[in-house]
Amino acid sequence: MTTQSPAAQGGAALAPVTGRRSPRRRAQISRGIQYTVLLALVVVLALATDWARVGTTFLDPAVARDLVPTLGGALVNTLRYTVAAFAVGLSLGTLLALMKLSSVRPYRWIATVYIEFFRGIPALLVVVAFGYAVPVALGVNIGSLTAKAALALGMVAAAYIAETLRAGIEAVPRGQVEAARSLGMSHTRTLVTVVIPQAFRIVLPPMTNELILLTKDTSLIYLLGLTPAQFDLTKVGRDALSTAQGGLTALFVVGAVYLIITIPLGLLARRLEGRTARRTRS
Amino acid sequence: MTAPVTSSAPLTDAAAPAIRIEGLHKSFGPREVLRGIDLEVHAGEVVCVVGPSGSGKSTLLRCVNLLEQPTAGTVRVLGTEVTHPDVDIDAVRAHVGMVFQSFNLFAHRSVLENCTIAQRTVLRRPRAEAERVARENLARVGLADRVDALPAQLSGGQQQRVAIARALSMDPALMLFDEPTSALDPELVGDVLGVMRDLAEGGMTMLVVTHEMAFAREVADRVVFMDDGLVVEQGPPEQVIGAPTHERTRTFLRRVLDPTHQRPVAGR
Ligand SMILES: Nc1ncnc2c1ncn2[C@@H]1O[C@H](COP(=O)(O)OP(=O)(O)O)[C@@H](O)[C@H]1O
Ligand SMILES: [Mg+2]
């Protein structure tokens, strides 16, 4: 590594003799080729596309306009399912993370089994289970749809959130705990005052990503059977798809509404990441 | 090992030394890091522990406030046997300040909060009093104007001085220092050593692990040389540093004091 710059200079100095190009020149040429390929692809695609057809298939204004009145309610429903599921996921996930860090071995086992199970199966299976299997098998009938959705999606999210939280708690440097204990703080006091606040900052960005995933996963709850008033964004899009002409416009519009939620969350996660990085630098 | 009759008295048996360590052993798995240490530190005394890297100096210090659990032996701190199974170690730690090589300031709290959290949660001091004490100690280490800064905004030397102020804010009867200047840029070492010198002159009882021989020579009442988990020799600095009797001490000092060898030790 330390010899890299002399070698590069040597290479440049030798270039006229050996006929080899300098690394910098080669990087320039490589970049030039990549830009050319990209430009060629864009031109070919633009020429080959039937733009009129794209317009009617994806962006039929009439269909989009018809859809708008139902979108508001669907957006609220999607947000409600997301927030409720996140609340369940965060509570259960915190419990699981603490179990996973417990010194009592059976707690760790239970948490591990739970986490591996729910991370390993498709969320769709869990939602179906809550729609049909759980009421039949356990004889429990969860009345509220929001509660059902929150439990189904929240139980899955809890597995991921638990792992995120555990990693966050373990990422707090040992020295922080030792400093707190050396001042006479108890184990619990140290956890509450020093470890959890710092772990919280560490997990904020990945937690925001969890929220994005969860927002999209609410598209599965149509499997629970919805009344029109309970429709989420995806369900609205799918229904519009089967009734209207205008091709895929409904999906396109609904997708755009999802992006209105998820892109700001993604930007937020990125900003939080930057802040965490600056804060923990020392 | 047999407990004296007075052992049930909680704190500060005035006649007892601040620290009394007897037959201390500590193993990490199969590796015995401390192999039978006897050491006393008396009230008002400044004791510097020196020795090669890996000789067990940090482990010894951490056994005093039980950040490490000794494998065998007894440790009494301020008259309390901390190795006794029933000890309330948090109560003892509240009176024993510790300063770490890597500062370990609470990264999410301001300088002032770093110095008040433990006062408020452990000593249950009201906010106003805790802040007054914190400001006093921050002024003492020359950082009165940085109370609102976050640790990451301070230089290493400033962070270490905050760490000292944080420990002092608990009104400790005893201070432990584990190589407090080893992680600092050379030009910042002086400020921290200056604060420690003031503390020593003010009569603080101090147990200091350090590679700063000039500091040890000037400030210590006693220097303890450790090697391979044992105390090899101890005595006044002019004796241990000036005229060491053991070959291992001489070898170590040659390496630390010879400028051409200084880097690997001081650079740690
Ligand atoms: N937590 C630990 N687990 C295992 N080994 C340890 C641990 N802490 C220290 N040691 C080992 O104990 C020895 C003494 O360490 P330490 O007390 O830090 O020495 P010093 O402070 O004199 O450099 C070293 O060999 C170190 O690797
Ligand atoms: Mg050490």
Coordinates of C-alpha atoms and ligand atoms in Angstrom, one line a residue:
Chain A
M1 CA 0.0 0.0 0.0
T2 CA 2.7 2.5 0.9
T3 CA 4.5 1.8 -2.3
Q4 CA 1.4 2.6 -4.4
S5 CA 2.1 6.2 -5.2
P6 CA 5.8 5.7 -6.1
A7 CA 4.8 2.8 -8.3
A8 CA 2.1 4.9 -10.0
Q9 CA 4.6 7.6 -10.7
G10 CA 7.1 5.0 -11.9
G11 CA 4.4 3.6 -14.2
A12 CA 3.7 7.1 -15.6
A13 CA 7.3 7.8 -16.1
L14 CA 7.8 4.5 -17.9
A15 CA 4.7 4.9 -20.1
P16 CA 6.5 6.3 -23.1
V17 CA 9.0 3.5 -23.0
T18 CA 6.7 0.5 -22.5
G19 CA 3.7 1.9 -24.3
R20 CA 1.4 1.2 -21.3
R21 CA -1.1 3.9 -20.3
S22 CA -1.0 5.4 -16.8
P23 CA -3.7 4.3 -14.3
R24 CA -5.3 7.7 -14.4
R25 CA -5.6 7.6 -18.2
R26 CA -7.0 4.1 -18.1
A27 CA -9.7 5.1 -15.6
Q28 CA -10.6 8.1 -17.8
I29 CA -11.1 5.8 -20.9
S30 CA -13.1 3.3 -18.8
R31 CA -15.4 6.0 -17.6
G32 CA -15.8 7.3 -21.2
I33 CA -16.8 3.8 -22.4
Q34 CA -19.4 3.5 -19.6
Y35 CA -21.0 6.8 -20.4
T36 CA -21.2 5.9 -24.1
V37 CA -22.9 2.6 -23.4
L38 CA -25.4 4.3 -21.1
L39 CA -26.2 6.9 -23.7
A40 CA -26.6 4.3 -26.5
L41 CA -29.0 2.3 -24.3
V42 CA -31.2 5.4 -23.5
V43 CA -31.4 6.3 -27.2
V44 CA -32.3 2.8 -28.3
L45 CA -35.0 2.5 -25.5
A46 CA -36.5 5.9 -26.3
L47 CA -36.7 5.0 -30.0
A48 CA -38.1 1.5 -29.5
T49 CA -40.8 2.6 -27.1
D50 CA -44.3 3.3 -28.3
W51 CA -44.9 6.4 -26.2
A52 CA -48.6 6.7 -27.0
R53 CA -49.2 3.3 -25.7
V54 CA -47.2 3.8 -22.6
G55 CA -49.4 6.8 -22.0
T56 CA -52.6 4.9 -22.1
T57 CA -51.2 1.8 -20.3
F58 CA -49.6 3.5 -17.4
L59 CA -50.8 7.1 -17.3
D60 CA -54.4 7.3 -18.4
P61 CA -55.5 10.7 -16.9
A62 CA -59.2 9.7 -16.8
V63 CA -58.5 6.5 -14.8
A64 CA -56.2 8.4 -12.4
R65 CA -58.8 11.1 -11.9
D66 CA -61.5 8.5 -11.0
L67 CA -59.1 6.9 -8.5
V68 CA -58.2 10.1 -6.6
P69 CA -61.4 10.2 -4.3
T70 CA -60.8 6.7 -2.9
L71 CA -57.0 7.3 -2.4
G72 CA -57.4 9.5 0.6
G73 CA -59.2 6.9 2.7
A74 CA -56.9 4.1 1.5
L75 CA -53.8 6.1 2.4
V76 CA -55.2 6.7 5.9
N77 CA -56.0 3.0 6.2
T78 CA -52.5 2.0 5.0
L79 CA -51.0 4.4 7.5
R80 CA -53.2 3.1 10.3
Y81 CA -52.3 -0.6 9.7
T82 CA -48.6 0.4 9.5
V83 CA -48.6 2.4 12.7
A84 CA -50.5 -0.3 14.6
A85 CA -48.3 -3.1 13.3
F86 CA -45.2 -1.1 14.2
A87 CA -46.5 -0.5 17.7
V88 CA -46.9 -4.3 18.2
G89 CA -43.6 -5.0 16.5
L90 CA -41.7 -2.5 18.6
S91 CA -43.2 -3.7 21.9
L92 CA -42.8 -7.4 21.2
G93 CA -39.4 -6.7 19.5
T94 CA -38.1 -4.9 22.6
L95 CA -39.2 -7.8 24.8
L96 CA -37.5 -10.3 22.5
A97 CA -34.3 -8.3 22.3
L98 CA -34.1 -8.1 26.1
M99 CA -34.9 -11.9 26.3
K100 CA -32.1 -12.5 23.8
L101 CA -29.6 -10.5 26.0
S102 CA -30.9 -12.1 29.2
S103 CA -28.5 -14.2 31.3
V104 CA -31.3 -16.7 31.7
R105 CA -30.7 -19.3 29.1
P106 CA -34.3 -20.5 28.4
Y107 CA -35.3 -16.8 27.6
R108 CA -32.5 -16.7 25.0
W109 CA -33.7 -19.9 23.5
I110 CA -37.3 -18.8 23.3
A111 CA -36.3 -15.5 21.7
T112 CA -34.0 -17.2 19.2
V113 CA -36.7 -19.8 18.1
Y114 CA -39.2 -17.0 17.7
I115 CA -36.9 -14.8 15.7
E116 CA -35.6 -17.5 13.4
F117 CA -39.2 -18.8 12.9
F118 CA -40.8 -15.5 11.9
R119 CA -37.8 -14.3 9.9
G120 CA -37.8 -17.6 8.0
I121 CA -41.4 -17.8 6.8
P122 CA -43.1 -15.4 4.3
A123 CA -45.2 -12.7 6.0
L124 CA -48.0 -13.7 3.7
L125 CA -48.3 -17.1 5.5
V126 CA -48.7 -15.3 8.8
V127 CA -51.4 -13.0 7.5
V128 CA -53.3 -16.0 6.0
A129 CA -52.9 -17.8 9.4
F130 CA -54.5 -14.9 11.2
G131 CA -57.3 -14.7 8.6
Y132 CA -58.3 -18.3 8.7
A133 CA -56.2 -20.7 10.8
V134 CA -56.0 -18.8 14.1
P135 CA -59.7 -18.2 14.6
V136 CA -60.4 -21.8 13.7
A137 CA -57.6 -23.4 15.7
L138 CA -57.7 -21.3 18.8
G139 CA -61.3 -20.4 18.8
V140 CA -60.3 -16.8 19.3
N141 CA -62.1 -14.3 17.1
I142 CA -60.2 -11.0 16.9
G143 CA -63.0 -8.6 16.0
S144 CA -61.1 -5.5 14.8
L145 CA -59.5 -5.8 11.5
T146 CA -56.8 -3.3 12.5
A147 CA -56.0 -5.4 15.5
K148 CA -55.8 -8.5 13.4
A149 CA -53.5 -6.8 10.8
A150 CA -51.4 -5.3 13.6
L151 CA -50.9 -8.6 15.3
A152 CA -50.1 -10.5 12.1
L153 CA -47.7 -8.0 10.6
G154 CA -46.4 -6.9 14.0
M155 CA -45.4 -10.4 15.0
V156 CA -43.3 -10.7 11.9
A157 CA -41.8 -7.2 12.3
A158 CA -41.0 -8.0 15.9
A159 CA -38.5 -10.7 14.8
Y160 CA -36.6 -8.2 12.7
I161 CA -36.9 -5.3 15.2
A162 CA -35.6 -7.6 18.0
E163 CA -32.5 -8.3 16.0
T164 CA -32.0 -4.6 15.2
L165 CA -32.4 -3.6 18.8
R166 CA -30.1 -6.4 20.1
A167 CA -27.4 -5.3 17.6
G168 CA -27.9 -1.7 18.7
I169 CA -27.6 -2.5 22.4
E170 CA -24.5 -4.5 21.8
A171 CA -23.0 -1.7 19.7
V172 CA -22.9 0.6 22.7
P173 CA -19.2 0.5 23.7
R174 CA -18.3 -1.5 26.8
G175 CA -16.5 1.5 28.2
Q176 CA -19.8 3.4 28.5
V177 CA -21.1 0.7 30.8
E178 CA -17.9 0.5 32.8
A179 CA -17.9 4.3 33.3
A180 CA -21.4 4.3 34.5
R181 CA -20.8 1.3 36.9
S182 CA -17.6 2.9 38.2
L183 CA -19.7 5.9 39.2
G184 CA -21.9 3.7 41.4
M185 CA -24.9 3.3 39.0
S186 CA -26.7 0.0 39.2
H187 CA -27.1 -2.4 36.3
T188 CA -30.6 -1.3 35.6
R189 CA -29.8 2.4 36.1
T190 CA -26.9 2.0 33.6
L191 CA -29.2 0.3 31.1
V192 CA -31.8 3.0 31.3
T193 CA -29.6 6.1 31.5
V194 CA -26.6 5.2 29.4
V195 CA -27.2 2.1 27.2
I196 CA -30.7 2.4 25.9
P197 CA -30.5 6.1 24.9
Q198 CA -27.4 5.4 22.9
A199 CA -28.7 2.2 21.4
F200 CA -31.8 4.1 20.4
R201 CA -29.7 6.5 18.4
I202 CA -27.9 3.7 16.8
V203 CA -31.0 1.8 15.8
L204 CA -33.0 4.8 14.5
P205 CA -31.9 4.5 10.9
P206 CA -32.4 0.7 10.6
M207 CA -35.7 1.1 12.4
T208 CA -36.8 3.6 9.8
N209 CA -36.1 1.0 7.2
E210 CA -38.2 -1.4 9.2
L211 CA -41.1 1.1 9.0
I212 CA -40.7 1.3 5.2
L213 CA -40.8 -2.5 4.9
L214 CA -43.8 -2.6 7.1
T215 CA -45.6 0.1 5.0
K216 CA -45.2 -2.1 2.0
D217 CA -46.2 -5.3 3.9
T218 CA -49.6 -3.8 4.7
S219 CA -50.4 -4.7 1.1
L220 CA -50.9 -8.3 2.3
I221 CA -53.8 -7.6 4.6
Y222 CA -56.4 -7.9 1.8
L223 CA -56.0 -11.6 2.6
L224 CA -57.9 -11.0 5.9
G225 CA -60.9 -10.0 3.9
L226 CA -61.7 -6.3 3.7
T227 CA -64.9 -4.2 3.5
P228 CA -64.5 -1.2 1.1
A229 CA -64.1 1.1 4.0
Q230 CA -61.1 -0.9 5.1
F231 CA -59.3 -1.0 1.8
D232 CA -55.6 -0.2 1.8
L233 CA -53.8 1.4 -1.1
T234 CA -52.9 -1.9 -2.8
K235 CA -56.4 -3.2 -2.6
V236 CA -57.8 0.0 -4.1
G237 CA -55.3 -0.3 -6.9
R238 CA -56.1 -4.0 -7.6
D239 CA -59.8 -3.4 -7.7
A240 CA -59.4 -0.4 -10.0
L241 CA -57.3 -2.6 -12.2
S242 CA -60.0 -5.2 -12.7
T243 CA -62.9 -2.7 -13.4
A244 CA -61.4 0.0 -15.4
Q245 CA -59.7 0.3 -18.7
G246 CA -56.5 2.4 -18.8
G247 CA -54.3 -0.6 -18.3
L248 CA -51.9 -0.4 -15.4
T249 CA -52.6 3.2 -14.6
A250 CA -54.2 2.3 -11.2
L251 CA -51.1 0.4 -10.1
F252 CA -48.9 3.3 -11.2
V253 CA -50.9 5.8 -9.2
V254 CA -51.0 3.6 -6.1
G255 CA -47.3 3.0 -6.4
A256 CA -46.7 6.7 -6.5
V257 CA -48.7 7.1 -3.3
Y258 CA -46.6 4.5 -1.6
L259 CA -43.5 6.4 -2.7
I260 CA -44.9 9.6 -1.1
I261 CA -44.7 7.7 2.2
T262 CA -41.5 5.7 1.7
I263 CA -39.2 8.1 0.0
P264 CA -39.3 10.7 2.8
L265 CA -38.8 7.9 5.3
G266 CA -35.8 6.7 3.3
L267 CA -34.4 10.3 3.3
L268 CA -35.0 10.5 7.0
A269 CA -33.1 7.3 7.6
R270 CA -30.2 8.6 5.6
R271 CA -30.1 11.8 7.5
L272 CA -30.2 10.0 10.8
E273 CA -27.4 7.8 9.7
G274 CA -25.3 10.8 9.0
R275 CA -26.1 12.3 12.4
T276 CA -25.3 9.1 14.3
A277 CA -22.0 8.9 12.5
R278 CA -21.1 12.4 13.5
R279 CA -22.2 11.9 17.1
T280 CA -20.3 8.8 17.7
R281 CA -17.1 10.0 16.2
S282 CA -14.6 10.8 19.0
Chain B
M1 CA -8.2 -14.1 54.5
T2 CA -9.8 -14.1 58.0
A3 CA -12.0 -11.1 58.5
P4 CA -11.1 -8.8 61.4
V5 CA -13.7 -8.0 63.9
T6 CA -14.4 -4.6 62.5
S7 CA -15.3 -5.9 59.0
S8 CA -19.0 -5.2 59.4
A9 CA -18.5 -1.4 59.7
P10 CA -19.5 -0.1 56.3
L11 CA -17.2 2.8 55.4
T12 CA -14.1 4.6 56.5
D13 CA -12.6 3.0 59.4
A14 CA -10.3 6.0 59.9
A15 CA -7.3 3.9 60.8
A16 CA -7.7 1.5 57.9
P17 CA -5.8 2.2 54.7
A18 CA -7.8 3.5 51.7
I19 CA -6.9 0.3 49.8
R20 CA -5.6 -3.0 51.3
I21 CA -5.1 -5.8 48.9
E22 CA -4.0 -9.2 50.1
G23 CA -3.2 -12.3 48.1
L24 CA -5.0 -11.1 45.1
H25 CA -5.3 -13.6 42.2
K26 CA -7.1 -13.1 38.9
S27 CA -7.4 -15.5 36.1
F28 CA -9.1 -15.1 32.7
G29 CA -9.9 -18.7 31.8
P30 CA -6.7 -20.7 32.1
R31 CA -4.5 -17.5 32.0
E32 CA -3.4 -16.2 35.5
V33 CA -3.0 -12.5 35.1
L34 CA -2.5 -11.5 38.7
R35 CA -0.6 -14.1 40.7
G36 CA -0.7 -13.0 44.3
I37 CA -0.6 -9.2 44.9
D38 CA -0.3 -7.5 48.2
L39 CA -0.6 -3.8 48.2
E40 CA -1.7 -1.0 50.5
V41 CA -2.5 2.6 49.6
H42 CA -2.9 5.0 52.6
A43 CA -5.2 8.0 52.8
G44 CA -3.6 11.0 51.1
E45 CA -1.0 8.8 49.4
V46 CA -0.2 8.9 45.7
V47 CA 0.9 5.5 44.4
C48 CA 2.0 5.1 40.8
V49 CA 2.0 1.6 39.3
V50 CA 4.4 1.1 36.4
G51 CA 5.3 -2.0 34.4
P52 CA 5.4 -3.5 30.9
S53 CA 2.2 -3.8 28.9
G54 CA 0.3 -6.9 29.8
S55 CA 1.7 -7.2 33.3
G56 CA -1.7 -6.9 34.8
K57 CA -1.8 -3.2 35.9
S58 CA -5.2 -2.5 34.5
T59 CA -6.6 -5.7 35.9
L60 CA -5.2 -4.8 39.4
L61 CA -6.9 -1.4 39.2
R62 CA -10.2 -2.9 38.0
C63 CA -10.2 -5.4 40.9
V64 CA -10.2 -2.5 43.3
N65 CA -13.7 -1.3 42.2
L66 CA -14.7 -4.8 41.1
L67 CA -15.0 -4.1 37.4
E68 CA -13.2 -7.4 37.4
Q69 CA -14.1 -10.0 40.0
P70 CA -11.0 -11.4 41.7
T71 CA -10.4 -15.1 41.5
A72 CA -8.9 -15.2 45.1
G73 CA -7.7 -12.9 47.8
T74 CA -9.3 -10.0 49.6
V75 CA -9.6 -6.4 48.6
R76 CA -10.7 -3.8 51.1
V77 CA -11.5 -0.3 49.9
L78 CA -12.2 2.5 52.4
G79 CA -12.7 -0.1 55.1
T80 CA -15.2 -2.2 53.2
E81 CA -14.2 -5.7 52.0
V82 CA -15.4 -5.5 48.4
T83 CA -14.5 -9.1 47.8
H84 CA -17.2 -10.1 50.4
P85 CA -20.1 -11.7 48.6
D86 CA -22.7 -9.5 50.4
V87 CA -21.0 -6.2 49.7
D88 CA -23.1 -3.3 48.2
I89 CA -20.5 -2.6 45.5
D90 CA -22.4 0.4 44.1
A91 CA -22.2 2.2 47.4
V92 CA -18.4 1.7 47.5
R93 CA -18.0 2.7 43.8
A94 CA -19.8 6.0 44.5
H95 CA -16.8 7.0 46.6
V96 CA -14.1 5.7 44.3
G97 CA -13.5 7.8 41.1
M98 CA -12.1 6.0 38.1
V99 CA -10.5 7.6 35.0
F100 CA -10.0 5.4 32.0
Q101 CA -7.4 5.4 29.2
S102 CA -10.2 5.9 26.6
F103 CA -12.1 8.6 28.6
N104 CA -15.5 6.8 28.3
L105 CA -17.5 10.0 28.5
F106 CA -21.2 9.4 27.9
A107 CA -21.4 10.2 24.2
H108 CA -25.0 11.3 24.2
R109 CA -24.8 13.8 27.1
S110 CA -23.3 17.2 27.3
V111 CA -20.2 17.9 29.4
L112 CA -22.3 19.3 32.2
E113 CA -24.7 16.3 32.1
N114 CA -21.7 13.9 32.2
C115 CA -20.8 15.4 35.5
T116 CA -24.3 15.5 37.0
I117 CA -26.0 12.2 36.0
A118 CA -24.3 10.1 38.7
Q119 CA -24.6 12.8 41.3
R120 CA -28.4 12.9 40.7
T121 CA -29.1 9.2 40.3
V122 CA -26.6 7.7 42.8
L123 CA -26.1 10.5 45.4
R124 CA -29.7 11.8 44.8
R125 CA -28.5 15.4 44.8
P126 CA -31.0 17.9 43.6
R127 CA -30.4 19.3 40.1
A128 CA -29.2 22.8 41.3
E129 CA -26.7 21.3 43.7
A130 CA -25.4 18.8 41.2
E131 CA -24.9 21.5 38.6
R132 CA -23.1 23.7 41.1
V133 CA -20.7 20.9 42.0
A134 CA -20.2 19.9 38.4
R135 CA -19.4 23.5 37.4
E136 CA -17.0 23.8 40.3
N137 CA -15.1 20.7 39.2
L138 CA -15.2 21.7 35.5
A139 CA -13.6 25.0 36.5
R140 CA -11.0 23.1 38.4
V141 CA -9.9 21.2 35.3
G142 CA -10.0 24.4 33.2
L143 CA -13.2 23.7 31.2
A144 CA -15.8 26.0 32.8
D145 CA -16.6 27.4 29.3
R146 CA -17.3 24.0 27.7
V147 CA -20.3 22.9 29.8
D148 CA -22.7 22.7 26.9
A149 CA -20.3 20.9 24.5
L150 CA -20.8 17.2 23.5
P151 CA -17.9 14.9 24.1
A152 CA -17.3 14.5 20.4
Q153 CA -16.7 18.2 20.1
L154 CA -13.7 18.1 22.5
S155 CA -10.1 17.2 22.0
G156 CA -8.8 14.1 23.8
G157 CA -7.1 16.1 26.4
Q158 CA -10.3 18.0 27.1
Q159 CA -12.4 14.8 27.2
Q160 CA -10.0 13.3 29.8
R161 CA -10.2 16.4 31.9
V162 CA -14.0 16.2 31.8
A163 CA -13.7 12.6 32.8
I164 CA -11.7 13.7 35.8
A165 CA -14.3 16.4 36.7
R166 CA -17.0 13.8 36.3
A167 CA -15.3 11.5 38.9
L168 CA -14.5 14.4 41.2
S169 CA -18.1 15.6 41.2
M170 CA -19.0 12.5 43.3
D171 CA -16.6 13.8 46.0
P172 CA -14.6 10.6 45.9
A173 CA -12.3 9.6 48.8
L174 CA -10.0 7.8 46.4
M175 CA -9.2 8.1 42.7
L176 CA -8.0 5.4 40.3
F177 CA -6.3 6.3 37.0
D178 CA -5.6 3.8 34.3
E179 CA -3.1 5.2 31.9
P180 CA -5.0 8.5 31.6
T181 CA -2.6 10.1 29.1
S182 CA -1.8 7.1 27.0
A183 CA -4.4 7.8 24.4
L184 CA -3.5 11.5 24.1
D185 CA -1.5 13.4 21.5
P186 CA 1.8 14.4 23.1
E187 CA 1.0 18.1 23.3
L188 CA -2.2 17.4 25.3
V189 CA -0.6 15.2 27.9
G190 CA 0.7 18.1 30.0
D191 CA -2.8 19.6 30.7
V192 CA -4.1 16.3 32.1
L193 CA -1.0 15.6 34.2
G194 CA -1.2 19.2 35.5
V195 CA -4.8 18.5 36.7
M196 CA -3.6 15.3 38.4
R197 CA -0.7 17.1 40.0
D198 CA -3.0 19.7 41.5
L199 CA -5.2 16.9 42.8
A200 CA -2.3 15.2 44.4
E201 CA -1.2 18.4 46.0
G202 CA -4.7 18.9 47.3
G203 CA -4.3 15.7 49.3
M204 CA -6.3 13.3 47.1
T205 CA -5.6 9.6 47.6
M206 CA -4.6 8.3 44.1
L207 CA -3.6 5.0 42.6
V208 CA -2.3 5.8 39.1
V209 CA -1.2 3.4 36.4
T210 CA 1.1 5.4 34.1
H211 CA 4.0 5.3 31.8
E212 CA 4.9 8.9 32.5
M213 CA 8.1 8.4 34.5
A214 CA 8.7 12.2 35.1
F215 CA 5.2 12.4 36.6
A216 CA 5.8 9.4 38.8
R217 CA 9.1 10.6 39.9
E218 CA 7.8 14.1 40.8
V219 CA 4.3 13.4 42.2
A220 CA 4.3 9.8 43.6
D221 CA 4.9 9.1 47.2
R222 CA 5.5 5.5 46.2
V223 CA 6.1 3.7 42.9
V224 CA 5.1 0.1 42.4
F225 CA 6.8 -1.9 39.7
M226 CA 4.7 -4.8 38.3
D227 CA 5.7 -7.6 36.0
D228 CA 4.0 -10.7 34.9
G229 CA 1.2 -10.4 37.5
L230 CA 3.4 -9.8 40.5
V231 CA 4.7 -6.7 42.4
V232 CA 8.5 -6.9 41.7
E233 CA 9.5 -4.0 43.8
Q234 CA 8.0 -0.9 45.4
G235 CA 9.3 2.2 47.3
P236 CA 9.9 5.9 47.0
P237 CA 10.3 7.0 43.4
E238 CA 13.9 8.0 43.8
Q239 CA 14.6 4.4 44.8
V240 CA 12.4 2.5 42.3
I241 CA 13.0 4.8 39.4
G242 CA 16.4 6.2 40.5
A243 CA 18.1 3.1 41.8
P244 CA 16.1 0.0 41.0
T245 CA 17.4 -3.2 42.7
H246 CA 15.8 -5.8 40.3
E247 CA 17.1 -6.5 36.9
R248 CA 13.5 -6.6 35.4
T249 CA 12.9 -3.1 36.7
R250 CA 16.1 -1.9 35.2
T251 CA 15.3 -3.4 31.8
F252 CA 11.9 -1.9 31.9
L253 CA 13.1 1.6 32.8
R254 CA 15.9 1.5 30.2
R255 CA 13.3 0.8 27.6
V256 CA 10.8 3.5 28.9
L257 CA 13.4 6.2 29.6
D258 CA 15.6 5.7 26.5
P259 CA 14.1 8.0 23.9
T260 CA 14.9 5.6 21.0
H261 CA 12.7 3.0 22.7
Q262 CA 10.0 5.3 24.0
R263 CA 7.7 5.1 21.0
P264 CA 6.3 1.6 21.4
V265 CA 5.5 2.2 25.0
A266 CA 4.2 5.8 25.0
G267 CA 2.4 5.3 21.7
R268 CA 0.0 2.7 23.1
Ligands
LIG1 N1 -11.3 -9.5 29.9 C1 -10.2 -10.1 29.6 N2 -10.3 -11.4 29.1 C2 -9.1 -12.1 28.8 N3 -7.9 -11.7 29.0 C3 -7.7 -10.4 29.6 C4 -8.9 -9.6 29.9 N4 -8.4 -8.4 30.4 C5 -7.1 -8.5 30.3 N5 -6.7 -9.7 29.9 C6 -5.3 -10.2 29.7 O1 -4.6 -10.0 31.0 C7 -3.3 -9.6 30.8 C8 -3.1 -8.3 31.6 O2 -3.8 -7.3 31.0 P1 -3.8 -5.8 31.7 O3 -4.2 -5.9 33.1 O4 -4.7 -5.0 30.8 O5 -2.3 -5.4 31.5 P2 -1.7 -4.0 31.5 O6 -2.7 -3.0 31.9 O7 -0.5 -4.1 32.5 O8 -1.2 -3.7 30.1 C9 -3.1 -9.4 29.3 O9 -2.4 -10.5 28.8 C10 -4.5 -9.3 28.8 O10 -4.5 -9.9 27.5
MG2 MG -3.6 -1.4 30.9

